[in-house]
mmCIF file of C-alpha atoms (C1' of nucleotides) in Angstrom:
data_model
loop_
_atom_site.group_PDB
_atom_site.id
_atom_site.type_symbol
_atom_site.label_atom_id
_atom_site.label_comp_id
_atom_site.label_asym_id
_atom_site.label_seq_id
_atom_site.Cartn_x
_atom_site.Cartn_y
_atom_site.Cartn_z
ATOM 1 C CA MET A 11 0.005 0.007 0.046
ATOM 2 C CA GLY A 12 1.207 3.270 -1.027
ATOM 3 C CA ALA A 13 2.773 5.427 1.706
ATOM 4 C CA ARG A 14 1.203 8.504 0.331
ATOM 5 C CA GLN A 15 -1.960 9.014 -1.267
ATOM 6 C CA GLY A 16 -1.988 9.670 -5.095
ATOM 7 C CA SER A 17 -2.670 13.375 -4.983
ATOM 8 C CA SER A 18 -0.235 15.894 -6.379
ATOM 9 C CA GLU A 19 0.204 17.536 -2.985
ATOM 10 C CA ARG A 20 2.358 16.131 -0.157
ATOM 11 C CA LEU A 21 1.430 15.943 3.338
ATOM 12 C CA PRO A 22 3.432 17.715 5.734
ATOM 13 C CA ASP A 23 5.834 15.222 7.483
ATOM 14 C CA ASN A 24 4.118 15.266 10.888
ATOM 15 C CA TYR A 25 0.686 14.754 9.216
ATOM 16 C CA GLN A 26 2.134 11.973 7.349
ATOM 17 C CA LEU A 27 3.536 10.561 10.488
ATOM 18 C CA ILE A 28 -0.059 10.678 11.984
ATOM 19 C CA TYR A 29 -1.421 9.030 8.915
ATOM 20 C CA ASP A 30 1.233 6.325 9.180
ATOM 21 C CA VAL A 31 0.384 5.629 12.854
ATOM 22 C CA ILE A 32 -3.357 5.353 12.172
ATOM 23 C CA ARG A 33 -2.963 3.048 9.099
ATOM 24 C CA GLU A 34 -0.264 0.883 11.032
ATOM 25 C CA ALA A 35 -2.656 0.428 13.895
ATOM 26 C CA GLY A 36 -5.028 -1.054 11.311
ATOM 27 C CA ALA A 37 -8.684 -1.376 10.579
ATOM 28 C CA GLY A 38 -10.931 -1.741 13.621
ATOM 29 C CA VAL A 39 -8.352 0.015 15.951
ATOM 30 C CA HIS A 40 -9.645 3.169 17.231
ATOM 31 C CA LEU A 41 -7.181 5.771 18.515
ATOM 32 C CA THR A 42 -7.741 8.860 20.615
ATOM 33 C CA THR A 43 -5.969 11.916 20.038
ATOM 34 C CA ASN A 44 -3.889 11.175 23.003
ATOM 35 C CA ASP A 45 -3.140 7.759 21.746
ATOM 36 C CA LEU A 46 -1.946 9.292 18.604
ATOM 37 C CA TYR A 47 0.063 11.892 20.322
ATOM 38 C CA LEU A 48 1.933 9.244 22.428
ATOM 39 C CA ARG A 49 2.735 7.095 19.466
ATOM 40 C CA ALA A 50 3.793 9.941 17.364
ATOM 41 C CA SER A 51 5.977 11.430 20.143
ATOM 42 C CA SER A 52 7.828 7.949 20.380
ATOM 43 C CA ARG A 53 8.825 8.272 16.714
ATOM 44 C CA ARG A 54 9.208 12.112 16.598
ATOM 45 C CA PRO A 55 9.953 13.422 20.059
ATOM 46 C CA GLY A 56 8.824 17.115 20.542
ATOM 47 C CA ILE A 57 5.806 16.969 18.420
ATOM 48 C CA GLY A 58 3.074 19.066 19.859
ATOM 49 C CA ILE A 59 -0.442 17.921 20.715
ATOM 50 C CA SER A 60 -1.661 20.900 18.584
ATOM 51 C CA THR A 61 0.022 19.334 15.447
ATOM 52 C CA VAL A 62 -1.817 16.039 16.216
ATOM 53 C CA TYR A 63 -5.156 17.901 16.393
ATOM 54 C CA ARG A 64 -4.406 19.825 13.239
ATOM 55 C CA GLY A 65 -3.230 16.529 11.635
ATOM 56 C CA VAL A 66 -6.446 14.667 12.124
ATOM 57 C CA GLN A 67 -8.512 17.429 11.021
ATOM 58 C CA ARG A 68 -6.511 17.707 7.858
ATOM 59 C CA LEU A 69 -6.690 13.904 7.317
ATOM 60 C CA ARG A 70 -10.251 13.988 7.830
ATOM 61 C CA ASP A 71 -10.929 16.680 5.510
ATOM 62 C CA LEU A 72 -8.946 14.843 2.942
ATOM 63 C CA GLY A 73 -10.987 11.757 3.566
ATOM 64 C CA LEU A 74 -7.910 9.500 4.472
ATOM 65 C CA ILE A 75 -9.260 8.778 7.957
ATOM 66 C CA ASP A 76 -12.647 8.548 9.774
ATOM 67 C CA GLU A 77 -13.456 10.629 12.851
ATOM 68 C CA ILE A 78 -15.695 8.676 15.021
ATOM 69 C CA LEU A 79 -17.727 10.666 17.481
ATOM 70 C CA LEU A 80 -19.575 8.378 19.841
ATOM 71 C CA PRO A 81 -22.559 9.451 22.145
ATOM 72 C CA GLY A 82 -21.284 10.030 25.435
ATOM 73 C CA ALA A 83 -17.638 9.332 24.636
ATOM 74 C CA ASP A 84 -15.195 11.726 26.191
ATOM 75 C CA SER A 85 -13.172 12.008 23.023
ATOM 76 C CA ALA A 86 -13.251 11.220 19.234
ATOM 77 C CA VAL A 87 -11.428 8.191 17.890
ATOM 78 C CA TYR A 88 -9.983 7.786 14.541
ATOM 79 C CA GLU A 89 -9.403 4.941 12.180
ATOM 80 C CA PRO A 90 -8.535 4.391 8.612
ATOM 81 C CA THR A 91 -11.303 5.130 6.189
ATOM 82 C CA ALA A 92 -13.655 2.310 5.753
ATOM 83 C CA SER A 93 -17.097 1.737 4.470
ATOM 84 C CA PRO A 94 -19.817 2.746 6.751
ATOM 85 C CA HIS A 95 -20.447 0.740 9.751
ATOM 86 C CA ALA A 96 -21.942 0.692 13.299
ATOM 87 C CA HIS A 97 -19.886 0.779 16.513
ATOM 88 C CA PHE A 98 -20.429 -1.279 19.645
ATOM 89 C CA ARG A 99 -19.132 -0.178 23.023
ATOM 90 C CA CYS A 100 -19.127 -2.283 26.108
ATOM 91 C CA THR A 101 -20.549 -0.532 29.049
ATOM 92 C CA LYS A 102 -18.373 -2.590 31.409
ATOM 93 C CA CYS A 103 -14.831 -2.518 29.932
ATOM 94 C CA GLY A 104 -15.275 0.369 27.553
ATOM 95 C CA SER A 105 -13.950 -1.563 24.499
ATOM 96 C CA LEU A 106 -14.979 -0.269 21.285
ATOM 97 C CA SER A 107 -15.381 -2.459 18.218
ATOM 98 C CA ASP A 108 -16.751 -2.204 14.602
ATOM 99 C CA VAL A 109 -19.854 -3.846 13.617
ATOM 100 C CA ALA A 110 -20.671 -4.486 10.074
ATOM 101 C CA TYR A 111 -23.983 -3.038 9.797
ATOM 102 C CA GLU A 112 -25.511 -0.012 8.080
ATOM 103 C CA LEU A 113 -28.866 1.376 8.263
ATOM 104 C CA PRO A 114 -30.587 0.170 4.900
ATOM 105 C CA GLN A 115 -30.984 2.911 2.462
ATOM 106 C CA ARG A 116 -34.544 2.005 2.155
ATOM 107 C CA THR A 117 -34.994 2.872 5.664
ATOM 108 C CA ILE A 118 -33.260 6.216 5.416
ATOM 109 C CA THR A 119 -35.370 7.065 2.351
ATOM 110 C CA GLU A 120 -38.530 6.283 4.247
ATOM 111 C CA LEU A 121 -37.441 8.557 7.186
ATOM 112 C CA SER A 122 -36.613 11.207 4.951
ATOM 113 C CA LYS A 123 -39.767 11.201 3.375
ATOM 114 C CA ARG A 124 -41.553 11.061 6.675
ATOM 115 C CA THR A 125 -39.680 13.979 8.284
ATOM 116 C CA GLY A 126 -39.489 16.102 5.279
ATOM 117 C CA ALA A 127 -35.606 16.394 5.830
ATOM 118 C CA HIS A 128 -32.600 15.524 3.759
ATOM 119 C CA ILE A 129 -31.009 12.824 5.717
ATOM 120 C CA SER A 130 -27.274 12.514 4.357
ATOM 121 C CA GLU A 131 -25.900 10.301 7.210
ATOM 122 C CA ALA A 132 -26.912 7.833 9.772
ATOM 123 C CA THR A 133 -24.749 6.752 12.782
ATOM 124 C CA VAL A 134 -25.729 3.729 14.723
ATOM 125 C CA THR A 135 -24.049 2.904 18.059
ATOM 126 C CA LEU A 136 -24.679 -0.089 20.052
ATOM 127 C CA HIS A 137 -24.169 -0.464 23.753
ATOM 128 C CA GLY A 138 -24.095 -3.687 26.026
ATOM 129 C CA LEU A 139 -21.693 -6.220 27.354
ATOM 130 C CA CYS A 140 -18.964 -7.493 25.017
ATOM 131 C CA GLN A 141 -18.460 -11.334 24.623
ATOM 132 C CA GLY A 142 -15.432 -11.134 27.252
ATOM 133 C CA CYS A 143 -17.423 -9.359 29.892
ATOM 134 C CA CYS A 144 -20.494 -11.405 29.236
ATOM 135 C CA ALA A 145 -18.333 -14.530 30.150
ATOM 136 C CA ALA A 146 -16.922 -13.020 33.240
ATOM 137 C CA MET B 25 -29.898 8.108 52.015
ATOM 138 C CA GLY B 26 -32.073 6.173 54.082
ATOM 139 C CA ALA B 27 -33.788 2.870 52.963
ATOM 140 C CA ARG B 28 -36.930 4.324 51.449
ATOM 141 C CA GLN B 29 -39.010 2.450 49.066
ATOM 142 C CA GLY B 30 -38.486 3.347 45.409
ATOM 143 C CA SER B 31 -41.723 4.155 43.940
ATOM 144 C CA SER B 32 -43.173 6.184 47.081
ATOM 145 C CA GLU B 33 -39.919 8.000 47.562
ATOM 146 C CA ARG B 34 -40.270 11.734 47.553
ATOM 147 C CA LEU B 35 -38.121 13.633 45.345
ATOM 148 C CA PRO B 36 -35.875 16.492 47.033
ATOM 149 C CA ASP B 37 -37.616 19.738 46.130
ATOM 150 C CA ASN B 38 -34.994 20.844 43.842
ATOM 151 C CA TYR B 39 -34.978 17.723 41.823
ATOM 152 C CA GLN B 40 -38.694 17.836 41.429
ATOM 153 C CA LEU B 41 -38.327 21.384 40.293
ATOM 154 C CA ILE B 42 -36.045 20.172 37.461
ATOM 155 C CA TYR B 43 -38.308 17.384 36.617
ATOM 156 C CA ASP B 44 -41.241 19.828 36.435
ATOM 157 C CA VAL B 45 -39.101 21.928 34.122
ATOM 158 C CA ILE B 46 -38.340 19.074 31.789
ATOM 159 C CA ARG B 47 -42.011 17.771 31.817
ATOM 160 C CA GLU B 48 -43.521 21.128 31.273
ATOM 161 C CA ALA B 49 -41.324 21.676 28.319
ATOM 162 C CA GLY B 50 -42.899 18.741 26.932
ATOM 163 C CA ALA B 51 -42.024 15.763 24.755
ATOM 164 C CA GLY B 52 -39.726 16.494 21.890
ATOM 165 C CA VAL B 53 -38.222 19.424 23.599
ATOM 166 C CA HIS B 54 -34.575 18.980 24.335
ATOM 167 C CA LEU B 55 -33.068 20.923 27.149
ATOM 168 C CA THR B 56 -29.338 21.266 27.921
ATOM 169 C CA THR B 57 -28.163 21.446 31.479
ATOM 170 C CA ASN B 58 -27.653 25.067 30.952
ATOM 171 C CA ASP B 59 -31.240 25.552 29.755
ATOM 172 C CA LEU B 60 -32.443 23.718 32.791
ATOM 173 C CA TYR B 61 -30.320 25.818 34.999
ATOM 174 C CA LEU B 62 -31.659 29.090 33.557
ATOM 175 C CA ARG B 63 -35.294 27.995 33.871
ATOM 176 C CA ALA B 64 -34.890 26.482 37.291
ATOM 177 C CA SER B 65 -33.202 29.690 38.395
ATOM 178 C CA SER B 66 -36.133 31.791 37.396
ATOM 179 C CA ARG B 67 -38.391 29.713 39.731
ATOM 180 C CA ARG B 68 -35.875 29.276 42.407
ATOM 181 C CA PRO B 69 -33.147 31.926 42.340
ATOM 182 C CA GLY B 70 -30.057 30.783 44.020
ATOM 183 C CA ILE B 71 -30.196 27.175 42.811
ATOM 184 C CA GLY B 72 -26.683 26.076 42.046
ATOM 185 C CA ILE B 73 -25.580 24.501 38.739
ATOM 186 C CA SER B 74 -24.212 21.499 40.745
ATOM 187 C CA THR B 75 -27.661 20.795 41.879
ATOM 188 C CA VAL B 76 -28.951 20.812 38.344
ATOM 189 C CA TYR B 77 -26.269 18.290 37.280
ATOM 190 C CA ARG B 78 -27.036 16.064 40.324
ATOM 191 C CA GLY B 79 -30.658 16.356 39.578
ATOM 192 C CA VAL B 80 -30.602 15.207 35.944
ATOM 193 C CA GLN B 81 -28.377 12.341 37.189
ATOM 194 C CA ARG B 82 -30.860 11.273 39.623
ATOM 195 C CA LEU B 83 -33.865 11.565 37.407
ATOM 196 C CA ARG B 84 -32.059 9.556 34.705
ATOM 197 C CA ASP B 85 -31.156 6.879 37.179
ATOM 198 C CA LEU B 86 -34.936 6.773 38.235
ATOM 199 C CA GLY B 87 -35.988 6.478 34.699
ATOM 200 C CA LEU B 88 -38.090 9.695 34.782
ATOM 201 C CA ILE B 89 -36.217 11.315 32.151
ATOM 202 C CA ASP B 90 -33.950 10.335 29.214
ATOM 203 C CA GLU B 91 -30.550 11.684 28.825
ATOM 204 C CA ILE B 92 -29.715 12.120 25.051
ATOM 205 C CA LEU B 93 -26.033 11.939 24.153
ATOM 206 C CA LEU B 94 -25.313 12.857 20.425
ATOM 207 C CA PRO B 95 -22.294 12.037 18.465
ATOM 208 C CA GLY B 96 -20.334 15.224 18.410
ATOM 209 C CA ALA B 97 -22.659 17.300 20.490
ATOM 210 C CA ASP B 98 -21.128 19.578 23.000
ATOM 211 C CA SER B 99 -23.592 18.796 25.699
ATOM 212 C CA ALA B 100 -26.012 16.268 26.760
ATOM 213 C CA VAL B 101 -29.854 17.205 26.437
ATOM 214 C CA TYR B 102 -32.861 15.913 28.453
ATOM 215 C CA GLU B 103 -36.334 15.175 27.703
ATOM 216 C CA PRO B 104 -39.394 13.285 29.343
ATOM 217 C CA THR B 105 -38.960 9.537 29.128
ATOM 218 C CA ALA B 106 -40.528 8.299 26.011
ATOM 219 C CA SER B 107 -40.368 5.058 24.098
ATOM 220 C CA PRO B 108 -37.097 4.523 22.179
ATOM 221 C CA HIS B 109 -36.669 6.688 19.178
ATOM 222 C CA ALA B 110 -33.989 8.140 16.787
ATOM 223 C CA HIS B 111 -32.752 11.716 16.788
ATOM 224 C CA PHE B 112 -32.236 14.014 13.709
ATOM 225 C CA ARG B 113 -29.891 16.850 13.807
ATOM 226 C CA CYS B 114 -29.754 19.505 11.192
ATOM 227 C CA THR B 115 -26.126 20.053 10.322
ATOM 228 C CA LYS B 116 -26.971 23.634 9.266
ATOM 229 C CA CYS B 117 -29.262 25.222 11.911
ATOM 230 C CA GLY B 118 -28.347 22.583 14.702
ATOM 231 C CA SER B 119 -32.086 21.888 15.514
ATOM 232 C CA LEU B 120 -32.494 18.591 16.988
ATOM 233 C CA SER B 121 -35.794 16.595 16.628
ATOM 234 C CA ASP B 122 -37.195 13.228 17.496
ATOM 235 C CA VAL B 123 -37.787 10.702 14.908
ATOM 236 C CA ALA B 124 -40.145 7.742 15.462
ATOM 237 C CA TYR B 125 -37.752 5.021 14.654
ATOM 238 C CA GLU B 126 -36.254 2.205 16.403
ATOM 239 C CA LEU B 127 -33.773 -0.324 15.343
ATOM 240 C CA PRO B 128 -35.887 -3.520 14.948
ATOM 241 C CA GLN B 129 -35.576 -6.107 17.576
ATOM 242 C CA ARG B 130 -34.737 -8.750 14.952
ATOM 243 C CA THR B 131 -31.746 -6.614 13.862
ATOM 244 C CA ILE B 132 -30.509 -6.253 17.443
ATOM 245 C CA THR B 133 -30.852 -9.953 17.998
ATOM 246 C CA GLU B 134 -28.959 -10.797 14.859
ATOM 247 C CA LEU B 135 -26.116 -8.464 15.615
ATOM 248 C CA SER B 136 -25.910 -9.873 19.060
ATOM 249 C CA LYS B 137 -25.618 -13.296 17.588
ATOM 250 C CA ARG B 138 -23.000 -12.171 15.139
ATOM 251 C CA THR B 139 -20.776 -10.267 17.537
ATOM 252 C CA GLY B 140 -21.353 -12.596 20.554
ATOM 253 C CA ALA B 141 -22.152 -9.514 22.745
ATOM 254 C CA HIS B 142 -25.259 -8.776 24.662
ATOM 255 C CA ILE B 143 -26.652 -5.649 23.037
ATOM 256 C CA SER B 144 -28.959 -3.882 25.511
ATOM 257 C CA GLU B 145 -29.204 -0.368 23.712
ATOM 258 C CA ALA B 146 -29.035 0.947 20.256
ATOM 259 C CA THR B 147 -28.742 4.665 19.502
ATOM 260 C CA VAL B 148 -29.557 5.985 16.102
ATOM 261 C CA THR B 149 -28.688 9.559 15.060
ATOM 262 C CA LEU B 150 -29.366 10.933 11.813
ATOM 263 C CA HIS B 151 -27.647 14.080 10.241
ATOM 264 C CA GLY B 152 -28.642 16.133 7.246
ATOM 265 C CA LEU B 153 -30.622 19.154 6.411
ATOM 266 C CA CYS B 154 -34.016 19.845 8.036
ATOM 267 C CA GLN B 155 -36.989 20.647 6.243
ATOM 268 C CA GLY B 156 -36.569 24.515 6.719
ATOM 269 C CA CYS B 157 -32.949 24.528 5.918
ATOM 270 C CA CYS B 158 -33.655 22.384 2.706
ATOM 271 C CA ALA B 159 -36.091 24.905 1.647
ATOM 272 C CA ALA B 160 -33.900 27.859 2.149
ATOM 273 C "C1'" DG C 24 -34.503 17.031 70.267
ATOM 274 C "C1'" DC C 25 -30.570 14.680 68.593
ATOM 275 C "C1'" DG C 26 -27.277 12.487 65.610
ATOM 276 C "C1'" DA C 27 -26.917 10.824 61.124
ATOM 277 C "C1'" DA C 28 -27.490 11.117 56.461
ATOM 278 C "C1'" DA C 29 -28.765 13.627 52.430
ATOM 279 C "C1'" DG C 30 -28.895 17.750 49.993
ATOM 280 C "C1'" DT C 31 -26.831 22.205 48.751
ATOM 281 C "C1'" DG C 32 -23.969 25.880 46.510
ATOM 282 C "C1'" DA C 33 -19.571 27.857 45.554
ATOM 283 C "C1'" DA C 34 -15.128 26.830 44.140
ATOM 284 C "C1'" DT C 35 -12.094 24.239 42.072
ATOM 285 C "C1'" DA C 36 -10.371 20.657 39.063
ATOM 286 C "C1'" DC C 37 -10.301 18.204 34.785
ATOM 287 C "C1'" DC C 38 -10.637 17.044 30.126
ATOM 288 C "C1'" DG C 39 -10.944 17.555 25.256
ATOM 289 C "C1'" DC C 40 -10.544 20.735 21.926
ATOM 290 C "C1'" DA C 41 -9.920 25.551 19.698
ATOM 291 C "C1'" DT C 42 -7.213 29.476 19.390
ATOM 292 C "C1'" DT C 43 -3.344 32.474 19.560
ATOM 293 C "C1'" DC C 44 1.328 33.913 18.929
ATOM 294 C "C1'" DA C 45 6.030 34.003 17.903
ATOM 295 C "C1'" DC C 46 9.164 31.306 15.443
ATOM 296 C "C1'" DT C 47 11.054 28.502 11.577
ATOM 297 C "C1'" DC C 48 11.469 27.150 7.113
ATOM 298 C "C1'" DA C 49 10.966 26.322 2.469
ATOM 299 C "C1'" DA C 50 9.168 28.087 -2.030
ATOM 300 C "C1'" DC C 51 8.842 31.560 -4.900
ATOM 301 C "C1'" DC C 52 10.016 35.842 -7.489
ATOM 302 C "C1'" DT C 53 12.466 39.246 -9.587
ATOM 303 C "C1'" DA D 20 21.585 36.008 -4.162
ATOM 304 C "C1'" DG D 21 18.254 38.726 -1.138
ATOM 305 C "C1'" DG D 22 13.589 39.240 0.273
ATOM 306 C "C1'" DT D 23 9.091 38.180 0.898
ATOM 307 C "C1'" DT D 24 5.458 35.137 1.828
ATOM 308 C "C1'" DG D 25 2.780 31.606 3.565
ATOM 309 C "C1'" DA D 26 2.440 27.016 5.764
ATOM 310 C "C1'" DG D 27 3.776 24.458 9.647
ATOM 311 C "C1'" DT D 28 5.020 24.152 14.401
ATOM 312 C "C1'" DG D 29 4.939 23.913 19.572
ATOM 313 C "C1'" DA D 30 3.790 26.158 23.884
ATOM 314 C "C1'" DA D 31 0.625 28.781 26.283
ATOM 315 C "C1'" DT D 32 -3.933 29.981 26.979
ATOM 316 C "C1'" DG D 33 -9.015 29.975 26.693
ATOM 317 C "C1'" DC D 34 -13.189 27.677 27.042
ATOM 318 C "C1'" DG D 35 -17.339 24.801 27.690
ATOM 319 C "C1'" DG D 36 -19.160 20.845 29.907
ATOM 320 C "C1'" DT D 37 -18.932 17.947 33.775
ATOM 321 C "C1'" DA D 38 -17.184 15.885 38.084
ATOM 322 C "C1'" DT D 39 -15.352 16.592 42.630
ATOM 323 C "C1'" DT D 40 -14.562 18.886 46.909
ATOM 324 C "C1'" DC D 41 -15.919 21.177 51.066
ATOM 325 C "C1'" DA D 42 -18.304 23.463 54.445
ATOM 326 C "C1'" DC D 43 -22.835 24.237 55.517
ATOM 327 C "C1'" DT D 44 -27.894 23.456 55.956
ATOM 328 C "C1'" DT D 45 -31.771 20.707 55.945
ATOM 329 C "C1'" DT D 46 -34.273 16.565 56.536
ATOM 330 C "C1'" DC D 47 -35.308 12.064 58.578
ATOM 331 C "C1'" DG D 48 -35.256 8.229 62.064
ATOM 332 C "C1'" DC D 49 -35.430 7.633 66.291
#
DNA sequence: GCGAAAGTGAATACCGCATTCACTCAACCT
DNA sequence: AGGTTGAGTGAATGCGGTATTCACTTTCGC
């Protein structure tokens, strides 16, 4: 996989570093800004937290990463861009995982009709006990 | 707190006041903690913001009100307890409204099976342009 | 009444995120 | 080359929402 995206513009080194960290963590791994800061710091000591914030904004705007905002979460998490999916959070251990589910387009169309709004995005978040916490 | 029986327990006056404010606002009206503080203050000057926070926590624990946490929202909003429903937020004007939709139990059951988790709650949040902002 | 427990309000702390500011540095242009 | 410009940077600061602490008051069980 190419280290940089095929655009003509090059990412600033720090932003590229943040992107690398997110991509190397892999799909389904959700990193907070602080996680990113810690990991980036170990590779490039002295990097500022502001730069991390600016970096994720830029990467999000470029569509390179997904910013995931969860209801009630204290902070946003980031993961490499993926197809739309739901998220599950364990109320006990706090773990967050992807769930391959998307609200059917038919449902969204129907809700748009019923509300008179133009629905462009639907986020689904599930809560409960994860498999591990269920067993325990 | 003494061992009082749940259903017959009397609410502290301040919490009752907060509950009244929420109920009087009515279903579908979403009040932030600050909204509640302002409205409660006009009836009972001197009430502290801490009391409002403690009040909504208590009312939420008692199941008297719903605490609605929206992805990316700056603050929680509260409304009288209602049957589960989705929320729609206009990305332009910020208005928030209830949408009579609930993830089908069948879907939740299936997702539980697939993930091995005990899903106890599903929140659905829709984003887009509300009817008014569509027209404009 | 009396003592314990619950409630209260002000102040403070905390956390995530936004903004500001001075500084560096590389690109660009005669 | 020199000079200008603009993006990028890191530290500091600000801010809003919420949690916590603390001393005080009220309420409740007896």
